[in-house]
Short mmCIF file of C-alpha atoms in Angstrom, two decimals:
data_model
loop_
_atom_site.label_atom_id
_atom_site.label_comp_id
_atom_site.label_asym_id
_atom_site.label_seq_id
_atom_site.Cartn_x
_atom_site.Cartn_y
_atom_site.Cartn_z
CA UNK A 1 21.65 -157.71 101.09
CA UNK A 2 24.01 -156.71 98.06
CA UNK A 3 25.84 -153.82 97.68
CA UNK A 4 23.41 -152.30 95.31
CA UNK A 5 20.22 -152.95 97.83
CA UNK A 6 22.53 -151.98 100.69
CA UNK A 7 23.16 -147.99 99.51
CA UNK A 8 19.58 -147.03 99.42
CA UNK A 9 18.75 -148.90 102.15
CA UNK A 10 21.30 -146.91 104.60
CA UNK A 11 20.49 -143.75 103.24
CA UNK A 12 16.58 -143.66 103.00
CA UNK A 13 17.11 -144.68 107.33
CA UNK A 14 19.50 -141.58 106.98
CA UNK A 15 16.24 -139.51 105.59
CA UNK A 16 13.98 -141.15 108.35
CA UNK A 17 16.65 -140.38 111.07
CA UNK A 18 16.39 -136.38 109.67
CA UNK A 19 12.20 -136.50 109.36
CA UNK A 20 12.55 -137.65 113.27
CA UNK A 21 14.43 -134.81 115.03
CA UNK A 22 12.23 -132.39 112.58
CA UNK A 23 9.59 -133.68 113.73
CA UNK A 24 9.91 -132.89 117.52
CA UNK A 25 11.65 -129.62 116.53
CA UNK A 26 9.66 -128.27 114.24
CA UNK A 27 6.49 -128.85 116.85
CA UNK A 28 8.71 -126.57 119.30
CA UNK A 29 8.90 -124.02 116.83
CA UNK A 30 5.49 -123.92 116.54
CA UNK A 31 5.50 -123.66 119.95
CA UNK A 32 7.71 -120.42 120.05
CA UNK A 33 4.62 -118.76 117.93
CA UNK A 34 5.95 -119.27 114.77
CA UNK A 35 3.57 -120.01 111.99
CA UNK A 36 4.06 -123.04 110.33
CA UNK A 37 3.33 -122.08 106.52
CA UNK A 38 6.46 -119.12 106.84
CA UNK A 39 8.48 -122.00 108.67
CA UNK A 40 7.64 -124.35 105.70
CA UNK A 41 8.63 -121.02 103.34
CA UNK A 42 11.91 -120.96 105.13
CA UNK A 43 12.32 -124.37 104.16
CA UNK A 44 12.24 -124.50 100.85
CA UNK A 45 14.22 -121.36 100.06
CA UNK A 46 17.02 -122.75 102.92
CA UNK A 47 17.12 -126.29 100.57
CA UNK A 48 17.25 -124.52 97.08
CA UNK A 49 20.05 -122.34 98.31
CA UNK A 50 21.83 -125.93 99.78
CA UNK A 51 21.33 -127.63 96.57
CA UNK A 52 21.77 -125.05 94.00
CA UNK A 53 25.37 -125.26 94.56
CA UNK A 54 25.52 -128.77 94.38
CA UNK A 55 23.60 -128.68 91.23
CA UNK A 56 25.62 -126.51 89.27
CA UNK A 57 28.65 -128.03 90.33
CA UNK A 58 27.39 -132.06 89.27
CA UNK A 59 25.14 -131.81 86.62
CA UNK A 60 25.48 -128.63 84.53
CA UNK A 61 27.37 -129.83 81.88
CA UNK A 62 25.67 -132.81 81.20
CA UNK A 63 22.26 -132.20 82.73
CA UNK A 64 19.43 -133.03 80.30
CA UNK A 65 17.69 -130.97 78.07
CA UNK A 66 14.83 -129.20 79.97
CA UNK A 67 11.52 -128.81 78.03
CA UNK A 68 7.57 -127.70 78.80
CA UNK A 69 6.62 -131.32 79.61
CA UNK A 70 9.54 -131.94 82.20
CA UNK A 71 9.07 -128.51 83.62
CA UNK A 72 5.52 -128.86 84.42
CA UNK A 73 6.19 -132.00 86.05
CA UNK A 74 8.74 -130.52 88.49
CA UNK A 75 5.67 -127.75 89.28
CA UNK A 76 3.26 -130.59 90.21
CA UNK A 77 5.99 -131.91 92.28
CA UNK A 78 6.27 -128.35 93.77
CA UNK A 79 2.89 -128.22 94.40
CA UNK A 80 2.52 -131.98 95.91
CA UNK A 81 5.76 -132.95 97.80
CA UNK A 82 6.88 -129.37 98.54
CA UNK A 83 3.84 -127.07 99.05
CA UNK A 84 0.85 -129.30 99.67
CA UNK A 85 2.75 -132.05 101.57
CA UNK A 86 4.61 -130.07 103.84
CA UNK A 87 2.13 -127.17 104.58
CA UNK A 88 -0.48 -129.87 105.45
CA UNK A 89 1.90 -131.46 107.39
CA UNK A 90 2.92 -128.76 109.65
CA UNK A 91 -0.87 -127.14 109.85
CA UNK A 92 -1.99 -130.57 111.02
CA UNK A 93 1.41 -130.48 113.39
CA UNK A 94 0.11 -127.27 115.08
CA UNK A 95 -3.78 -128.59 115.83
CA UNK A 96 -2.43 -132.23 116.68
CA UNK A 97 0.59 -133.82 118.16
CA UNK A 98 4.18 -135.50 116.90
CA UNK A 99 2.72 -138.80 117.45
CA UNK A 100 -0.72 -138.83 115.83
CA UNK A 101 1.76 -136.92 113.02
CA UNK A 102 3.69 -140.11 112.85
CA UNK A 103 1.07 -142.42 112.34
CA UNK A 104 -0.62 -140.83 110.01
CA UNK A 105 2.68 -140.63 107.50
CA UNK A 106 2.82 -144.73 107.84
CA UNK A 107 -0.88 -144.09 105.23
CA UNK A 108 2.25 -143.16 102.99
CA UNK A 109 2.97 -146.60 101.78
CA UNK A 110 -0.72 -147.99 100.88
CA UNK A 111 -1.44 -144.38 99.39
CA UNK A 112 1.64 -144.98 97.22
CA UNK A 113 1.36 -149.06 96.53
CA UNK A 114 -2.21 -148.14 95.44
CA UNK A 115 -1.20 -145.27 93.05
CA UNK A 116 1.37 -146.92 91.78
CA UNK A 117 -0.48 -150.28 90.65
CA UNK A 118 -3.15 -147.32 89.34
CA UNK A 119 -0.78 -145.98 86.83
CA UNK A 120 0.99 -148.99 86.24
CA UNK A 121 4.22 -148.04 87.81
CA UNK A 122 4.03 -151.20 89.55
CA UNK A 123 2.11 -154.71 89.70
CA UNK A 124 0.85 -156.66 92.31
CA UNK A 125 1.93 -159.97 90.88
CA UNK A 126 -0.41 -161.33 93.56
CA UNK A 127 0.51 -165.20 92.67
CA UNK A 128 3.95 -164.90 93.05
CA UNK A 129 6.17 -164.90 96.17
CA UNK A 130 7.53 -161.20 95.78
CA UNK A 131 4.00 -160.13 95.09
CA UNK A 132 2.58 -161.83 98.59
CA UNK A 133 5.41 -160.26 100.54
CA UNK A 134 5.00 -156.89 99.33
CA UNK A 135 1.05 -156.98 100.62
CA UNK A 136 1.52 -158.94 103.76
CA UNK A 137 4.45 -157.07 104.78
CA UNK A 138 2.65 -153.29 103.64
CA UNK A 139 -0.53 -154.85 105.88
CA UNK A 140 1.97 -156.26 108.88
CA UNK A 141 3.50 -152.71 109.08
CA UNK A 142 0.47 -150.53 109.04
CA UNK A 143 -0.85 -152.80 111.57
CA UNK A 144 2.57 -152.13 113.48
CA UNK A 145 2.42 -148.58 112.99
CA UNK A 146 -1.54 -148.43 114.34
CA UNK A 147 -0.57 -150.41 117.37
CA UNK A 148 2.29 -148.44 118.07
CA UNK A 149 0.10 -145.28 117.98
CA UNK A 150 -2.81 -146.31 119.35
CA UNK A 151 -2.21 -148.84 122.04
CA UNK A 152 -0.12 -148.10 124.92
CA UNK A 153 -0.44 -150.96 127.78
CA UNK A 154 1.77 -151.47 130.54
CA UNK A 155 5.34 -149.65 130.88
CA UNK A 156 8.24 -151.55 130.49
CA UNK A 157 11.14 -149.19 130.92
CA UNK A 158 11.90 -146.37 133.20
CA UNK A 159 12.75 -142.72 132.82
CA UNK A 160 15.78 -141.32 130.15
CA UNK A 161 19.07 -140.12 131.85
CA UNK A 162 18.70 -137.43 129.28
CA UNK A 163 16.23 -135.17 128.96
CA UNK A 164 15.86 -131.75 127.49
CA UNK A 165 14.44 -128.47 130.02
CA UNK A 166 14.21 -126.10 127.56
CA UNK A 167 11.38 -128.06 125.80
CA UNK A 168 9.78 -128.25 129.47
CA UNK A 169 9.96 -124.27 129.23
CA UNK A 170 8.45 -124.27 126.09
CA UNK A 171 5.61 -126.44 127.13
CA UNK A 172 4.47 -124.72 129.70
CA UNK A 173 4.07 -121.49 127.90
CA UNK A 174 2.31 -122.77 125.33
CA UNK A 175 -0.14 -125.03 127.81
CA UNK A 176 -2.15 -122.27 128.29
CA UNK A 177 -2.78 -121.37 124.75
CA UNK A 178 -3.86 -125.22 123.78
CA UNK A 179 -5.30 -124.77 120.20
CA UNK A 180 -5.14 -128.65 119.50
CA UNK A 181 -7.79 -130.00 117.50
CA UNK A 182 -8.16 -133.73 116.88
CA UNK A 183 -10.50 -134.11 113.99
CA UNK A 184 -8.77 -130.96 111.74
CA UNK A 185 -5.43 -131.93 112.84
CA UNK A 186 -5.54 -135.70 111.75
CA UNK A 187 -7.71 -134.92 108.45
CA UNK A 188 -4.52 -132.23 107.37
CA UNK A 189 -1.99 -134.93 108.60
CA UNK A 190 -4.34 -137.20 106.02
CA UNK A 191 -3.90 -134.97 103.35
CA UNK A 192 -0.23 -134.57 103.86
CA UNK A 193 0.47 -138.60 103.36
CA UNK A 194 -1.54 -138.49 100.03
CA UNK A 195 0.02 -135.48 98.48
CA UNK A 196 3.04 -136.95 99.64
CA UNK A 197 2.28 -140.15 97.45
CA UNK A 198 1.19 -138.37 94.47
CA UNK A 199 4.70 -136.90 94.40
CA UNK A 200 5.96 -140.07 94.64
CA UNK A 201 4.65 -140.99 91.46
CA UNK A 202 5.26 -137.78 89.45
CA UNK A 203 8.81 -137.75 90.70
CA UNK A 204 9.06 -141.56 89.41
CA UNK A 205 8.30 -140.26 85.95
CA UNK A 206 10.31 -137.14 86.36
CA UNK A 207 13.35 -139.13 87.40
CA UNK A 208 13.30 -141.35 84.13
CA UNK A 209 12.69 -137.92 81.75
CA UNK A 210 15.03 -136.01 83.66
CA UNK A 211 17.84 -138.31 85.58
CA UNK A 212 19.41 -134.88 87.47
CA UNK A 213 18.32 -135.08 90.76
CA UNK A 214 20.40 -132.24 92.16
CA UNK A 215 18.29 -130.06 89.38
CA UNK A 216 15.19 -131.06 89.82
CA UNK A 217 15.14 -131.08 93.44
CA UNK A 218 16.27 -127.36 93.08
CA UNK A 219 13.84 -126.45 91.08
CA UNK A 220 11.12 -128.18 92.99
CA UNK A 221 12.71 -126.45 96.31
CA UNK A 222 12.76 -122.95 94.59
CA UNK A 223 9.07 -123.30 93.07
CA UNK A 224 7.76 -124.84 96.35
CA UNK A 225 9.65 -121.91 98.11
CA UNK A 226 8.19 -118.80 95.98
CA UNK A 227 4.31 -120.81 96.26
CA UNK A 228 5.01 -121.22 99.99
CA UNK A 229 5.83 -117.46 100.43
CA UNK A 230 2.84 -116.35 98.36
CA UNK A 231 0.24 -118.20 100.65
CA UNK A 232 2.13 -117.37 103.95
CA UNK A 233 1.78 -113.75 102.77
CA UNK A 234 -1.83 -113.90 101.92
CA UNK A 235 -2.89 -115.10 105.47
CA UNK A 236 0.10 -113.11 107.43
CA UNK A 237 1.43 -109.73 106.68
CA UNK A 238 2.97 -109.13 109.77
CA UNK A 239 6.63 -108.67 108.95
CA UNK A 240 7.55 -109.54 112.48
CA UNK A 241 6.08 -113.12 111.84
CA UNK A 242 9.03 -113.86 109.76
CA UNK A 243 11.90 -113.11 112.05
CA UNK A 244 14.78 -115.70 112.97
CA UNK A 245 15.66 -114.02 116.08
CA UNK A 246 14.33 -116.41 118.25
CA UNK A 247 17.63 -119.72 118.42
CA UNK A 248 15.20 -122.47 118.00
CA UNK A 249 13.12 -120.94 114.74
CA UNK A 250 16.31 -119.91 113.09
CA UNK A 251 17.81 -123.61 113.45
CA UNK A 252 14.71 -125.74 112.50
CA UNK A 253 14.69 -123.59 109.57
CA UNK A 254 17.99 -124.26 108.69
CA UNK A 255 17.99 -127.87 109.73
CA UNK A 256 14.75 -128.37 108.24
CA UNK A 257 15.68 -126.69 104.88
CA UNK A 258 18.99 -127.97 104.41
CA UNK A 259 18.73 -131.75 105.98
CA UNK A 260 15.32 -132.37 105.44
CA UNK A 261 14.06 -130.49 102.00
CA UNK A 262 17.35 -130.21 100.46
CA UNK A 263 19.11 -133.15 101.35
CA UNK A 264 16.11 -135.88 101.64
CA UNK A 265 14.70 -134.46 97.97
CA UNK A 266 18.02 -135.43 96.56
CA UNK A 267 18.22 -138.81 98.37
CA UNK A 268 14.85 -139.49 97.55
CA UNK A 269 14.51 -138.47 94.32
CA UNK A 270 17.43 -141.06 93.76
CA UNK A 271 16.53 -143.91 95.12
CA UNK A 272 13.09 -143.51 93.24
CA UNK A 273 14.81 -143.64 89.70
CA UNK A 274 16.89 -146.54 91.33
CA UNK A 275 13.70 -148.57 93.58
CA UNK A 276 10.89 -146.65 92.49
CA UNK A 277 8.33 -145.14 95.11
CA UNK A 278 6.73 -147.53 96.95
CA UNK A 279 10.54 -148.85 98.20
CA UNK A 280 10.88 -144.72 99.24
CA UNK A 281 7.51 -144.96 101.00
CA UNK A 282 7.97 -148.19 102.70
CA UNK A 283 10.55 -146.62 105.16
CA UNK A 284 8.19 -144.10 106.94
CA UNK A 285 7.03 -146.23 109.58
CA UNK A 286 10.91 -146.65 110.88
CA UNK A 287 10.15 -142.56 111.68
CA UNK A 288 7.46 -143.93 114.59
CA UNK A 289 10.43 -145.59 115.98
CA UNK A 290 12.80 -142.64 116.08
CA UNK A 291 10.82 -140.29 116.86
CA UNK A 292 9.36 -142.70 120.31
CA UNK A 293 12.73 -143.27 121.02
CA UNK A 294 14.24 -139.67 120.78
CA UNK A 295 10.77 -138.48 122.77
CA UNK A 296 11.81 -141.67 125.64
CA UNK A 297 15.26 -139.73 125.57
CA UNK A 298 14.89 -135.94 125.85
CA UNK A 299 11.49 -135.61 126.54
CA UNK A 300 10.97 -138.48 129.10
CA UNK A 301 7.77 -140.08 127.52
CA UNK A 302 7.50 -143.53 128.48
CA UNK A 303 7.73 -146.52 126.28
CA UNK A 304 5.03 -148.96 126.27
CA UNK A 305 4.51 -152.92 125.69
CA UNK A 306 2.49 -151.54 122.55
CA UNK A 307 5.11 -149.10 121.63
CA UNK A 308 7.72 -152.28 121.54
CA UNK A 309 5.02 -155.00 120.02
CA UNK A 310 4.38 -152.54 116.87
CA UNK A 311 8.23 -151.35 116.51
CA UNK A 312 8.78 -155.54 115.92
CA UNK A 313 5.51 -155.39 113.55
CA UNK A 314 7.01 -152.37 111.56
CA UNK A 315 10.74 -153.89 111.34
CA UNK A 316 8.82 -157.52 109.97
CA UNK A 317 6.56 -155.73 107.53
CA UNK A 318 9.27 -153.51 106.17
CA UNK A 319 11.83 -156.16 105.86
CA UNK A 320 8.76 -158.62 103.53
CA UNK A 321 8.55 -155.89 101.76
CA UNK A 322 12.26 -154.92 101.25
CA UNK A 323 12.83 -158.58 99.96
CA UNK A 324 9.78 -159.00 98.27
CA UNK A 325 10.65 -155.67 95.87
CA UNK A 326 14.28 -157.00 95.90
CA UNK A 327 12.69 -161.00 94.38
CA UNK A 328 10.99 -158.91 92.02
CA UNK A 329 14.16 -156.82 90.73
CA UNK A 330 16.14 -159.39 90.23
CA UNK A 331 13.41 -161.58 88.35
CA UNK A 332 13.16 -158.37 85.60
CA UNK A 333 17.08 -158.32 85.36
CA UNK A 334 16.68 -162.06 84.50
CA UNK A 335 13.55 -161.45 82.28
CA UNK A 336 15.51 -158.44 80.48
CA UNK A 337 18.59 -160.87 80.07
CA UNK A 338 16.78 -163.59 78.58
CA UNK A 339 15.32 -160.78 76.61
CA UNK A 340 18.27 -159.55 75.48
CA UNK A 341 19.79 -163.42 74.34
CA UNK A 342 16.70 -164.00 72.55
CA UNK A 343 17.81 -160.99 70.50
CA UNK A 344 21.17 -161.49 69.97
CA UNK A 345 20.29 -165.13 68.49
CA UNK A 346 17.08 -163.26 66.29
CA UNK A 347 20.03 -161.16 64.52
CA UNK A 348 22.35 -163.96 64.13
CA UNK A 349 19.72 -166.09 63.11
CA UNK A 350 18.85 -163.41 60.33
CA UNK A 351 22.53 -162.94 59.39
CA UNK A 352 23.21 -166.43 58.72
CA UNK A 353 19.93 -167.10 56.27
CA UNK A 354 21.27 -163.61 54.96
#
């Protein structure tokens, strides 16, 4: 792996490192009461205050002109990786559970492979070698991520040396106000991964209109932060809903706003003008992983033969597909260099009849 695959490799597992301790934190937030659109509110305007800075600083003098087009793009990606994606998310969060959460995201990478071959932001290329590696290995990990979920068998390792009381505490004073609901929680968690596709492929086309990622992901974070207020409003007008007095709601929001809005939109956003989506989308199974491992560690849940057969599944089908996009990169540098030779001899070629 060269030092131009090696960059966005290491920081999209940096992005799937922050989705996993979100992930178990934001579901004790939830726990604490707090309602999951005004902690997806808090999000947003926590990342466009962490990237506004940033923004200004890196990009304002030479940040690209900004027109209707552009703009409106950045609103669907408001409305699809910000506001739909996340609230769906977190709503299916509080009627399901981190792990059925986690399975559901790995639908992120066929959603996006399938979108993107729809609007021809990429091709299957089904006779070649890259093309076969980038299906088997999207098929290999799904199947890893499913297995993972869904299949436990026996337990191979013992209990965590580490483990963390105060979600205990939190448990048990939640247990007896259960509101889990396993066909509304999965079908919002469904929802999530496809609105988190489409974004995918708006914020491909945004990227090569408008190369400022800093910007755009501030805009996206404030526009996703005012549309997330507006609904969170609508359904609660308690004031006292949206207090940060309680440690644990005040620090997801801040972790979860700054790390994983403001931060990952950035990284993400990057890498997509530099990989394109379906690279971006191919790392969400490594978050089934993280977050088994972290809940082995501090919450003592047990790992399973299943748990260890998919995480092997998920590591083979993302690395097919890693090299497969990687085959296919470098054959369109050679294609674009032959391209370019071809050109260089047309003009001589017409200079010297000239």
């Amino acid at each position: 792996m060269g030092g131009d695959d090696l960059i966005p490799f290491l920081v999209m597992v940096f992005v799937q490192m922050g989705f996993a301790g979100m992930n178990i934190t934001s579901k004790l937030a939830i726990q604490t009461g707090m309602d999951p659109i005004i902690l997806v509110a808090y999000r947003q305007l926590f990342a466009f205050l962490s990237i506004a800075p940033f923004a200004f600083w890196m990009e304002w003098k030479e940040m690209p002109k900004m027109t209707m087009s552009i703009f409106f793009q950045i609103f669907l990606c408001s409305l699809t990786g910000a506001t739909g994606n996340q609230l769906l998310y977190f709503v299916g969060l509080k009627y399901s559970t981190p792990t059925i959460g986690c399975a559901l995201i790995n639908l992120l990478p066929a959603f996006t492979f399938v979108l993107a071959v729809l609007f021809r932001q990429e091709f299957v290329r089904i006779k070649t070698r890259a093309g076969q590696a980038k299906v088997i290995g999207t098929i290999v990990g799904l199947g890893g991520a499913m297995l993972l979920s869904f299949y436990h068998g026996k337990t191979i390792t013992g209990q965590s040396f580490i483990h963390w009381n105060y979600a205990d505490r939190l448990e048990d004073s939640s247990s007896r106000d259960d509101k889990s609901n396993f066909l509304l929680g999965p079908f919002l968690l469904f929802l999530s991964s496809f609105s988190w596709a489409v974004w995918l492929i708006i914020q491909a086309k945004v990227s090569k209109k408008f190369p400022a990622p800093y910007t755009s992901s501030a805009y996206l974070c404030l526009l996703g932060g005012i549309e997330c207020v507006a609904i969170a409003l609508y359904f609660n007008h308690k004031l006292s809903a949206w207090s940060l007095r309680n440690p644990m709601r005040l620090s997801v929001s801040l972790y979860s706003g700054v790390v994983c809005s403001g931060m990952a939109f950035c990284i993400m956003s990057w890498t997509v003008q530099k990989k394109g989506p379906v690279y971006v989308s191919v790392f969400s199974p490594l978050l089934l992983i993280m977050v088994a491992i972290s809940s082995w560690a501090l919450l003592h849940e047990k790992l399973y033969v299943g748990t260890a057969v998919g995480s092997v599944l998920i590591v083979i089908g993302l690395y097919s597909v890693l090299c497969g996009k990687s085959k296919e990169m470098k054959l369109n540098d050679i294609n674009m260099e032959e391209t370019d030779e071809m050109k260089e001899n047309d003009v001589k070629n017409d200079l010297e009849l000239q």
